[in-house]
Coordinates of C-alpha atoms and ligand atoms in Angstrom, one line a residue:
M1 CA -10.0 -67.0 -45.9
Q2 CA -9.0 -70.6 -46.3
R3 CA -5.4 -69.6 -46.6
R4 CA -5.3 -67.3 -43.6
H5 CA -7.2 -69.9 -41.6
F6 CA -4.5 -72.5 -42.4
L7 CA -1.6 -70.2 -41.8
T8 CA -2.7 -69.0 -38.4
R9 CA -3.4 -72.4 -37.0
P10 CA -0.3 -74.2 -35.6
P11 CA -0.1 -77.8 -37.0
V12 CA -0.2 -79.4 -33.6
M13 CA -3.5 -77.8 -32.8
A14 CA -5.2 -79.0 -36.0
A15 CA -6.9 -82.1 -34.6
A16 CA -8.4 -80.3 -31.6
A17 CA -9.4 -77.4 -33.8
I18 CA -11.4 -79.6 -36.1
A19 CA -13.1 -81.3 -33.3
A20 CA -14.0 -78.0 -31.6
P21 CA -13.3 -75.2 -34.0
S22 CA -15.0 -72.5 -31.9
L23 CA -12.6 -73.2 -28.9
A24 CA -9.5 -72.8 -31.0
L25 CA -10.5 -69.9 -33.2
A26 CA -13.1 -67.7 -31.4
A27 CA -11.9 -64.5 -29.9
P28 CA -13.0 -64.1 -26.2
A29 CA -16.4 -62.4 -25.9
I30 CA -15.3 -59.0 -24.6
L31 CA -18.3 -57.1 -23.3
T32 CA -18.5 -53.3 -23.4
P33 CA -21.0 -51.1 -21.7
Q34 CA -22.8 -51.0 -25.1
S35 CA -23.2 -54.8 -25.3
R36 CA -26.7 -56.2 -24.8
I37 CA -26.4 -58.8 -22.1
L38 CA -28.7 -61.4 -20.5
P39 CA -30.9 -62.5 -23.4
R40 CA -34.5 -62.9 -22.3
Q41 CA -35.8 -66.2 -20.9
G42 CA -39.3 -67.5 -21.0
K43 CA -42.5 -65.8 -22.2
G44 CA -43.4 -63.7 -19.1
P45 CA -42.5 -60.1 -18.4
R46 CA -39.0 -59.2 -17.3
I47 CA -38.7 -57.1 -14.2
V48 CA -35.2 -55.7 -13.5
I49 CA -34.5 -54.6 -9.9
C50 CA -31.6 -52.2 -9.3
G51 CA -30.2 -52.7 -5.8
G52 CA -30.3 -55.9 -3.8
G53 CA -30.8 -54.7 -0.2
W54 CA -33.8 -55.0 2.1
G55 CA -36.3 -53.8 -0.5
G56 CA -34.8 -55.2 -3.7
M57 CA -34.4 -58.7 -2.4
T58 CA -37.9 -58.8 -1.0
A59 CA -39.4 -57.6 -4.3
A60 CA -37.4 -60.2 -6.2
R61 CA -38.7 -63.1 -4.0
Y62 CA -42.4 -62.0 -4.2
L63 CA -42.4 -61.2 -7.9
R64 CA -41.2 -64.7 -8.6
E65 CA -43.8 -66.2 -6.3
L66 CA -46.7 -64.1 -7.5
M67 CA -45.8 -64.4 -11.2
P68 CA -44.1 -67.7 -11.8
T69 CA -43.7 -67.0 -15.5
S70 CA -41.9 -63.7 -15.0
E71 CA -38.2 -63.3 -15.3
V72 CA -36.7 -61.3 -12.5
V73 CA -33.2 -59.9 -12.7
L74 CA -31.6 -58.4 -9.6
L75 CA -28.6 -56.1 -10.1
E76 CA -26.4 -55.5 -7.0
R77 CA -22.9 -54.0 -6.8
N78 CA -21.8 -55.8 -3.6
A79 CA -20.8 -59.5 -3.6
T80 CA -22.6 -60.1 -0.3
F81 CA -25.5 -58.6 1.6
W82 CA -24.8 -56.3 4.5
S83 CA -27.7 -55.5 6.9
G84 CA -28.1 -52.0 8.4
P85 CA -30.4 -53.4 11.1
M86 CA -28.3 -55.1 13.8
S87 CA -25.1 -53.4 12.4
N88 CA -24.9 -51.1 15.5
K89 CA -24.9 -54.2 17.7
W90 CA -22.3 -55.8 15.5
L91 CA -20.0 -52.7 16.0
I92 CA -19.5 -53.7 19.6
D93 CA -19.7 -57.5 19.1
I94 CA -23.2 -58.2 20.4
V95 CA -23.7 -60.1 17.1
N96 CA -20.9 -61.5 14.9
T97 CA -20.1 -60.7 11.3
D98 CA -22.0 -63.8 10.0
F99 CA -25.2 -62.3 11.4
V100 CA -25.1 -59.0 9.4
N101 CA -23.1 -60.2 6.3
R102 CA -25.0 -62.9 4.3
D103 CA -24.8 -64.9 1.1
M104 CA -27.0 -63.6 -1.8
L105 CA -26.8 -66.6 -4.1
H106 CA -28.8 -68.7 -1.7
P107 CA -32.0 -66.6 -2.0
A108 CA -31.5 -66.1 -5.7
N109 CA -31.3 -69.8 -6.3
K110 CA -34.1 -70.7 -3.8
Y111 CA -36.6 -68.2 -5.3
G112 CA -35.5 -68.5 -8.9
Y113 CA -34.3 -65.1 -9.9
T114 CA -31.1 -64.0 -11.7
L115 CA -28.5 -62.2 -9.6
L116 CA -25.9 -60.2 -11.4
Q117 CA -23.1 -58.4 -9.5
T118 CA -22.7 -55.2 -11.4
E119 CA -22.8 -51.4 -11.1
V120 CA -25.9 -49.7 -12.4
T121 CA -24.6 -46.7 -14.3
G122 CA -27.7 -45.2 -16.0
F123 CA -30.9 -45.8 -18.0
E124 CA -32.4 -45.4 -21.4
R125 CA -36.0 -45.3 -20.3
D126 CA -37.3 -44.6 -23.8
Q127 CA -35.9 -48.0 -24.9
K128 CA -36.5 -49.7 -21.5
L129 CA -32.8 -50.4 -21.0
V130 CA -30.7 -50.3 -17.8
R131 CA -27.0 -49.4 -18.3
T132 CA -24.6 -51.4 -16.2
S133 CA -20.8 -51.8 -16.0
H134 CA -21.3 -55.1 -17.8
G135 CA -23.6 -53.9 -20.6
L136 CA -27.3 -53.0 -21.4
I137 CA -30.2 -55.0 -19.9
E138 CA -33.8 -54.9 -21.2
Y139 CA -36.8 -54.6 -18.9
D140 CA -40.6 -54.5 -19.1
F141 CA -40.8 -53.1 -15.5
L142 CA -38.0 -51.5 -13.6
I143 CA -37.7 -51.3 -9.8
L144 CA -35.3 -48.8 -8.3
S145 CA -34.2 -49.9 -4.8
G146 CA -30.7 -48.5 -4.4
G147 CA -31.2 -47.0 -0.9
I148 CA -29.4 -43.7 -0.2
R149 CA -26.4 -41.5 -1.1
N150 CA -24.4 -39.3 1.2
D151 CA -24.9 -35.7 0.1
Y152 CA -21.3 -34.5 1.0
E153 CA -21.8 -31.8 -1.6
A154 CA -24.1 -30.0 0.8
W155 CA -21.1 -29.4 3.0
F156 CA -18.2 -29.2 0.5
G157 CA -19.7 -28.3 -2.9
N158 CA -17.4 -29.8 -5.5
D159 CA -14.3 -30.0 -3.2
Q160 CA -13.6 -33.6 -4.0
R161 CA -10.5 -33.6 -1.8
A162 CA -12.5 -32.7 1.3
I163 CA -15.2 -35.2 0.4
E164 CA -12.7 -38.0 -0.1
Y165 CA -10.9 -37.1 3.1
T166 CA -14.1 -37.1 5.1
R167 CA -15.3 -40.4 3.7
T168 CA -12.1 -42.2 4.4
H169 CA -11.2 -40.6 7.8
F170 CA -14.6 -40.2 9.3
P171 CA -16.8 -42.9 7.7
N172 CA -20.4 -43.2 8.9
A173 CA -21.2 -46.7 7.6
Y174 CA -24.8 -45.8 6.8
I175 CA -24.6 -47.5 3.4
P176 CA -23.8 -51.2 3.0
N177 CA -20.1 -51.1 2.0
Q178 CA -16.5 -51.4 3.3
E179 CA -17.2 -48.4 5.6
M180 CA -18.9 -50.9 8.0
L181 CA -15.5 -52.6 8.6
S182 CA -13.7 -49.3 8.9
L183 CA -16.1 -48.0 11.5
K184 CA -15.9 -51.2 13.5
S185 CA -12.1 -51.0 13.7
K186 CA -12.3 -47.3 14.6
V187 CA -14.6 -48.1 17.5
K188 CA -12.4 -51.0 18.7
N189 CA -9.2 -48.8 18.5
F190 CA -10.8 -45.7 20.1
K191 CA -8.4 -44.7 22.8
G192 CA -10.3 -41.6 24.2
G193 CA -11.0 -38.0 23.6
T194 CA -14.1 -36.4 22.0
L195 CA -15.9 -38.5 19.4
V196 CA -18.3 -36.3 17.5
M197 CA -21.4 -37.7 15.7
T198 CA -23.2 -35.4 13.2
L199 CA -26.8 -36.4 12.5
P200 CA -28.4 -35.6 9.1
P201 CA -31.5 -33.4 8.9
P202 CA -34.7 -35.3 8.3
P203 CA -35.7 -37.2 6.2
H204 CA -32.8 -39.6 6.7
R205 CA -32.1 -43.4 6.9
C206 CA -33.5 -45.0 10.1
P207 CA -34.1 -41.9 12.3
P208 CA -33.7 -43.6 15.8
S209 CA -30.5 -45.5 14.8
P210 CA -27.8 -42.8 15.3
Y211 CA -28.9 -42.5 19.0
E212 CA -28.7 -46.3 19.4
R213 CA -25.2 -46.2 17.9
A214 CA -24.2 -43.4 20.5
C215 CA -25.6 -45.6 23.3
L216 CA -23.7 -48.7 22.3
I217 CA -20.4 -46.9 21.7
A218 CA -20.9 -45.2 25.1
W219 CA -21.5 -48.6 26.6
H220 CA -18.2 -49.9 25.1
I221 CA -16.4 -46.8 26.4
K222 CA -17.9 -47.3 29.9
K223 CA -17.2 -51.1 30.0
N224 CA -13.6 -50.7 28.9
K225 CA -13.0 -47.5 31.0
I226 CA -11.8 -45.5 28.0
P227 CA -11.4 -41.8 28.8
G228 CA -13.8 -40.8 25.9
K229 CA -16.9 -38.7 25.4
I230 CA -19.5 -38.7 22.6
L231 CA -20.9 -35.4 21.4
I232 CA -24.1 -35.7 19.3
L233 CA -24.6 -32.7 17.0
D234 CA -28.3 -33.0 16.2
P235 CA -30.0 -30.6 13.7
K236 CA -33.4 -31.3 15.3
P237 CA -34.7 -29.3 18.3
K238 CA -35.0 -32.5 20.4
I239 CA -34.3 -36.3 20.2
A240 CA -36.8 -38.0 18.0
P241 CA -38.3 -40.6 17.8
I242 CA -38.4 -42.4 21.2
S243 CA -37.4 -39.1 22.8
M244 CA -38.0 -39.9 26.4
G245 CA -36.5 -43.4 26.2
Y246 CA -33.2 -42.1 24.7
Q247 CA -33.1 -39.1 27.1
Q248 CA -33.4 -41.4 30.1
A249 CA -30.7 -43.8 28.7
F250 CA -28.3 -40.8 28.1
E251 CA -28.9 -39.4 31.6
E252 CA -29.2 -42.6 33.6
L253 CA -26.6 -44.9 31.8
Y254 CA -24.1 -42.5 30.2
P255 CA -24.3 -39.1 32.1
D256 CA -20.5 -38.5 31.8
I257 CA -20.1 -39.9 28.3
I258 CA -22.9 -38.6 26.0
T259 CA -23.8 -35.0 25.4
H260 CA -26.7 -34.3 23.1
V261 CA -26.6 -30.9 21.4
P262 CA -30.0 -29.9 19.8
N263 CA -30.5 -27.4 17.0
A264 CA -26.9 -28.1 15.8
R265 CA -27.4 -27.8 12.1
V266 CA -24.0 -28.2 10.4
Q267 CA -22.8 -25.0 8.7
E268 CA -19.1 -25.7 8.0
V269 CA -16.9 -28.8 8.3
D270 CA -13.1 -28.6 8.3
P271 CA -12.2 -32.3 8.3
F272 CA -8.4 -31.6 8.0
N273 CA -8.3 -29.5 11.2
K274 CA -11.1 -31.5 12.9
K275 CA -13.5 -28.5 13.4
I276 CA -17.3 -28.2 12.9
K277 CA -19.3 -25.0 12.9
T278 CA -23.0 -25.5 13.7
A279 CA -26.0 -23.3 14.4
A280 CA -25.5 -24.2 18.1
G281 CA -21.8 -23.2 18.2
E282 CA -18.3 -24.4 17.1
F283 CA -16.8 -27.8 18.1
K284 CA -13.4 -29.5 17.9
F285 CA -13.1 -33.2 17.8
D286 CA -10.5 -35.9 18.2
D287 CA -12.4 -38.4 16.1
A288 CA -15.7 -38.4 14.4
I289 CA -18.6 -40.2 12.6
L290 CA -19.6 -37.6 10.1
M291 CA -23.1 -38.1 8.5
P292 CA -23.9 -35.5 5.9
P293 CA -27.6 -35.1 4.7
H294 CA -29.0 -38.1 2.9
Q295 CA -30.6 -38.2 -0.5
A296 CA -32.0 -40.9 -2.8
A297 CA -29.3 -43.2 -4.3
D298 CA -27.5 -42.0 -7.5
M299 CA -29.6 -44.2 -9.7
V300 CA -32.8 -42.1 -9.2
W301 CA -30.8 -39.0 -10.3
Q302 CA -29.4 -41.0 -13.3
A303 CA -33.0 -42.0 -14.2
D304 CA -33.9 -38.3 -14.1
L305 CA -36.8 -39.2 -11.7
I306 CA -35.9 -36.9 -8.7
G307 CA -38.9 -34.7 -7.5
K308 CA -38.9 -31.0 -7.7
D309 CA -40.2 -28.7 -4.9
P310 CA -43.3 -27.0 -6.4
A311 CA -42.5 -23.7 -4.6
T312 CA -38.7 -23.4 -5.4
G313 CA -38.3 -25.7 -8.4
K314 CA -35.2 -27.2 -6.6
P315 CA -34.7 -31.0 -6.4
T316 CA -36.3 -32.6 -3.4
G317 CA -33.5 -35.2 -3.3
W318 CA -36.0 -38.1 -3.4
A319 CA -38.0 -40.0 -6.0
D320 CA -40.9 -38.3 -7.7
M321 CA -43.5 -40.9 -7.2
H322 CA -47.2 -41.7 -6.8
N323 CA -47.7 -41.8 -3.0
R324 CA -50.1 -44.8 -3.0
L325 CA -48.9 -46.8 -6.0
Y326 CA -45.1 -46.3 -5.7
H327 CA -44.4 -45.8 -9.4
A328 CA -42.8 -42.8 -11.0
K329 CA -45.3 -40.0 -11.7
T330 CA -43.9 -39.6 -15.2
D331 CA -43.2 -43.2 -16.0
D332 CA -45.5 -45.9 -14.7
R333 CA -43.1 -48.7 -15.7
V334 CA -40.7 -47.6 -13.0
Y335 CA -41.3 -48.4 -9.4
F336 CA -39.5 -47.3 -6.2
V337 CA -38.9 -49.4 -3.2
G338 CA -37.2 -48.5 0.1
D339 CA -35.3 -45.5 1.4
L340 CA -35.0 -43.7 -1.9
M341 CA -38.8 -43.2 -2.0
G342 CA -40.3 -39.7 -2.1
A343 CA -42.8 -38.0 0.3
I344 CA -46.1 -39.7 1.1
S345 CA -48.2 -37.3 3.1
P346 CA -48.4 -33.6 4.1
Q347 CA -48.9 -34.8 7.7
F348 CA -45.6 -36.6 8.2
G349 CA -43.7 -36.3 5.0
H350 CA -41.8 -39.6 4.3
Y351 CA -42.3 -43.1 5.5
P352 CA -39.6 -43.9 8.0
K353 CA -36.5 -45.0 6.0
S354 CA -36.3 -48.4 7.6
G355 CA -35.6 -52.0 6.6
H356 CA -39.1 -52.8 7.9
V357 CA -40.7 -50.4 5.5
A358 CA -38.4 -51.4 2.6
N359 CA -39.4 -55.0 3.1
Y360 CA -43.1 -54.1 3.3
I361 CA -43.1 -51.9 0.2
G362 CA -41.1 -54.6 -1.7
K363 CA -44.0 -57.0 -1.2
I364 CA -46.6 -54.3 -2.1
V365 CA -44.9 -53.4 -5.3
A366 CA -44.5 -57.0 -6.3
K367 CA -48.3 -57.4 -5.7
N368 CA -49.0 -54.2 -7.7
I369 CA -47.0 -55.3 -10.7
A370 CA -48.6 -58.8 -10.6
Q371 CA -52.1 -57.3 -10.5
R372 CA -51.2 -55.0 -13.5
V373 CA -49.8 -57.9 -15.6
A374 CA -52.9 -59.9 -14.8
G375 CA -55.1 -57.0 -16.1
K376 CA -56.6 -56.5 -12.6
E377 CA -57.2 -53.3 -10.7
V378 CA -54.3 -52.4 -8.5
T379 CA -55.1 -52.2 -4.7
P380 CA -53.2 -49.3 -3.0
L381 CA -51.8 -50.8 0.2
L382 CA -50.1 -49.2 3.2
P383 CA -47.1 -50.5 5.2
D384 CA -46.5 -50.2 9.0
N385 CA -43.1 -49.7 10.7
L386 CA -41.4 -51.2 13.7
C387 CA -37.9 -50.4 15.1
Y388 CA -36.1 -51.8 18.1
M389 CA -33.1 -50.0 19.5
M390 CA -30.6 -51.3 22.1
V391 CA -29.6 -48.7 24.7
N392 CA -27.8 -50.9 27.2
G393 CA -25.3 -53.7 26.7
D394 CA -25.3 -55.2 30.2
P395 CA -28.0 -56.1 30.9
Q396 CA -29.2 -56.0 27.3
E397 CA -32.2 -53.6 27.2
E398 CA -34.0 -52.0 24.3
I399 CA -36.7 -49.4 23.6
S400 CA -38.8 -49.3 20.4
V401 CA -41.1 -47.3 18.2
K402 CA -44.1 -48.4 16.1
F403 CA -45.8 -46.4 13.3
E404 CA -49.2 -47.2 12.0
Y405 CA -50.9 -45.7 8.9
E406 CA -54.4 -45.2 7.6
V407 CA -56.1 -43.0 5.0
D408 CA -58.0 -40.0 6.4
A409 CA -61.5 -40.2 5.0
A410 CA -62.0 -36.5 4.9
S411 CA -58.7 -35.4 3.2
G412 CA -57.7 -38.6 1.5
N413 CA -54.2 -38.1 3.0
V414 CA -52.2 -41.0 4.6
I415 CA -51.9 -40.3 8.3
Q416 CA -49.4 -41.6 10.8
H417 CA -49.8 -42.8 14.4
Q418 CA -46.5 -43.1 16.4
I419 CA -46.2 -45.3 19.5
D420 CA -43.0 -44.9 21.5
M421 CA -42.0 -47.6 24.0
D422 CA -39.7 -45.5 26.2
V423 CA -39.2 -48.0 29.0
R424 CA -36.1 -50.1 28.3
T425 CA -36.6 -53.8 28.9
P426 CA -34.8 -57.1 28.1
D427 CA -38.2 -58.3 26.6
L428 CA -37.8 -55.9 23.7
V429 CA -34.4 -57.5 23.0
K430 CA -36.2 -60.9 22.5
E431 CA -38.8 -59.2 20.3
D432 CA -36.0 -57.6 18.3
F433 CA -34.2 -60.9 17.5
A434 CA -37.5 -62.6 16.7
W435 CA -38.2 -59.6 14.3
I436 CA -34.9 -59.8 12.5
N437 CA -35.0 -63.5 12.2
S438 CA -38.4 -63.4 10.6
K439 CA -37.3 -60.7 8.1
F440 CA -34.1 -62.6 7.2
S441 CA -36.2 -65.7 6.7
D442 CA -38.6 -63.7 4.5
F443 CA -36.0 -62.3 2.0
L444 CA -32.8 -64.3 2.6
G445 CA -34.6 -67.6 2.7
V446 CA -32.8 -68.7 5.9
Ligands
FAD501 C1 -26.8 -48.4 11.7 C2 -28.2 -48.7 11.1 C3 -29.1 -49.3 11.9 C4 -30.4 -49.5 11.3 N1 -31.3 -50.1 12.1 C5 -32.5 -50.5 11.6 C6 -33.5 -51.2 12.3 O1 -33.3 -51.5 13.5 N2 -34.7 -51.5 11.8 C7 -35.0 -51.1 10.5 O2 -36.1 -51.4 10.0 N3 -34.1 -50.4 9.7 C8 -32.9 -50.1 10.2 N4 -31.9 -49.5 9.4 C9 -32.3 -48.9 8.1 C10 -32.2 -50.0 7.0 O3 -30.9 -50.4 6.9 C11 -32.6 -49.3 5.7 O4 -33.8 -48.6 5.8 C12 -32.8 -50.4 4.6 O5 -31.6 -51.0 4.3 C13 -33.4 -49.8 3.3 O6 -33.5 -50.8 2.4 P1 -33.2 -50.4 0.8 O7 -33.4 -51.6 0.1 O8 -33.9 -49.2 0.5 O9 -31.6 -50.0 0.8 P2 -30.4 -51.0 1.1 O10 -30.7 -52.1 2.0 O11 -29.2 -50.0 1.4 O12 -30.1 -51.6 -0.3 C14 -29.7 -50.9 -1.4 C15 -28.8 -51.7 -2.3 O13 -28.6 -51.1 -3.5 C16 -27.2 -51.3 -3.9 N5 -26.9 -50.3 -4.9 C17 -27.0 -48.9 -4.7 N6 -26.6 -48.3 -5.9 C18 -26.2 -49.3 -6.7 C19 -25.8 -49.3 -8.1 N7 -25.6 -48.1 -8.8 N8 -25.5 -50.4 -8.7 C20 -25.7 -51.6 -8.0 N9 -26.2 -51.7 -6.8 C21 -26.4 -50.5 -6.1 C22 -26.5 -51.2 -2.6 O14 -25.2 -51.8 -2.7 C23 -27.4 -51.9 -1.6 O15 -27.1 -53.2 -1.5 C24 -30.7 -49.2 10.0 C25 -29.7 -48.7 9.2 C26 -28.4 -48.4 9.7 C27 -27.3 -47.8 8.8

């Protein structure tokens, strides 16, 4: 050992090596996916949160506040936060990029949680470990908050060429990633022709937002006198929610631009020849925003926690969870927050897959975990929901929808009340900006 040591060390390095032998001799610490990373800190429980969007960042803040001795680790694949809310307005420059794209280190440092930019790749739940592209991370409680995945397989099976072509040529930007930039440049460079938008079947992320997107792109077409039309292929029998408000916007503001086709469930997509077959007929397009069905993010599938339809035994596509306490039915150490959550009630199915609900459930789950750790009884809490949608760019006018929830005393089921604000007004624009600023302040700490 001594001899080899001596021989491998060049004489000029000797002094430095003696002073700091580890610097001169130690091999770099190469991490593999099997390495255990992030040794535990402190004595409190460790909660690992997978996905740092609206829900995950909220849960991180409130866990640290409610349990100051806890260690909270947030795992997020993106370097920065991209907001879905306001992103339609950003597409046509009503807000700038700094508004929807934010720093994530500021809230992590302000609230005192660890943020690791990494890809979650799987779980070993029997050992309470998360697998990531950087290595294995231990947890006491796990929160899955990875949002949604695009189920292109529903259209193309395992035809990866068609999936890749669709994703890269007709991006829908419903997941926070580089597609948002691609879609913005598509809208800016749109020279005319028929732009098709396919809407996913319910449940899907932010039900009113595809219609808002159609209105704002139509406004851009109208303002810039582009010879273009928008064809909305909607699987639902009618526009929903805010049915009347959107219908009036389409008819009064964009009668020559927007055509809404109901009952147009997609049957076949040929992205190479720009053709779509639906239950309401066949359509050709010049350009498109193609939204396949939505499902819970890959991480819920990797955790083997996707629900099964009791009648058919087929995967529901969404988390298999307790509808009032938000943990997995088969593993109460694992919680779900945000759009990947499963059904809540036989009356309305899923909570609206919105940033508002993700933020609300993030707080509720933080409270639930804090109560459990303190040995207290867990209070089952309900969220509410609120969405503002811009339908006119000049003057700026919005419509909105509110959902309230309560427990029905007779059946014990959660029931939903929906309040549509169909009359478009500038006042709702003011309320919308007050809403988003209060939410960003809540979980981004700005
Ligand atoms: C165009 C548009 C308009 C919208 N408008 C509104 C609105 O006005 N009001 C409203 O309330 N909601 C709106 N929404 C919906 C809102 O964006 C979502 O409901 C909300 O983001 C859900 O929060 P979440 O935390 O579940 O998911 P997200 O915010 O998507 O966060 C999930 C995070 O998990 C990360 N992630 C996923 N998988 C992995 C992995 N394997 N490893 C590491 N990280 C991973 C993702 O990168 C992402 O950052 C809109 C959405 C869109 C697309």
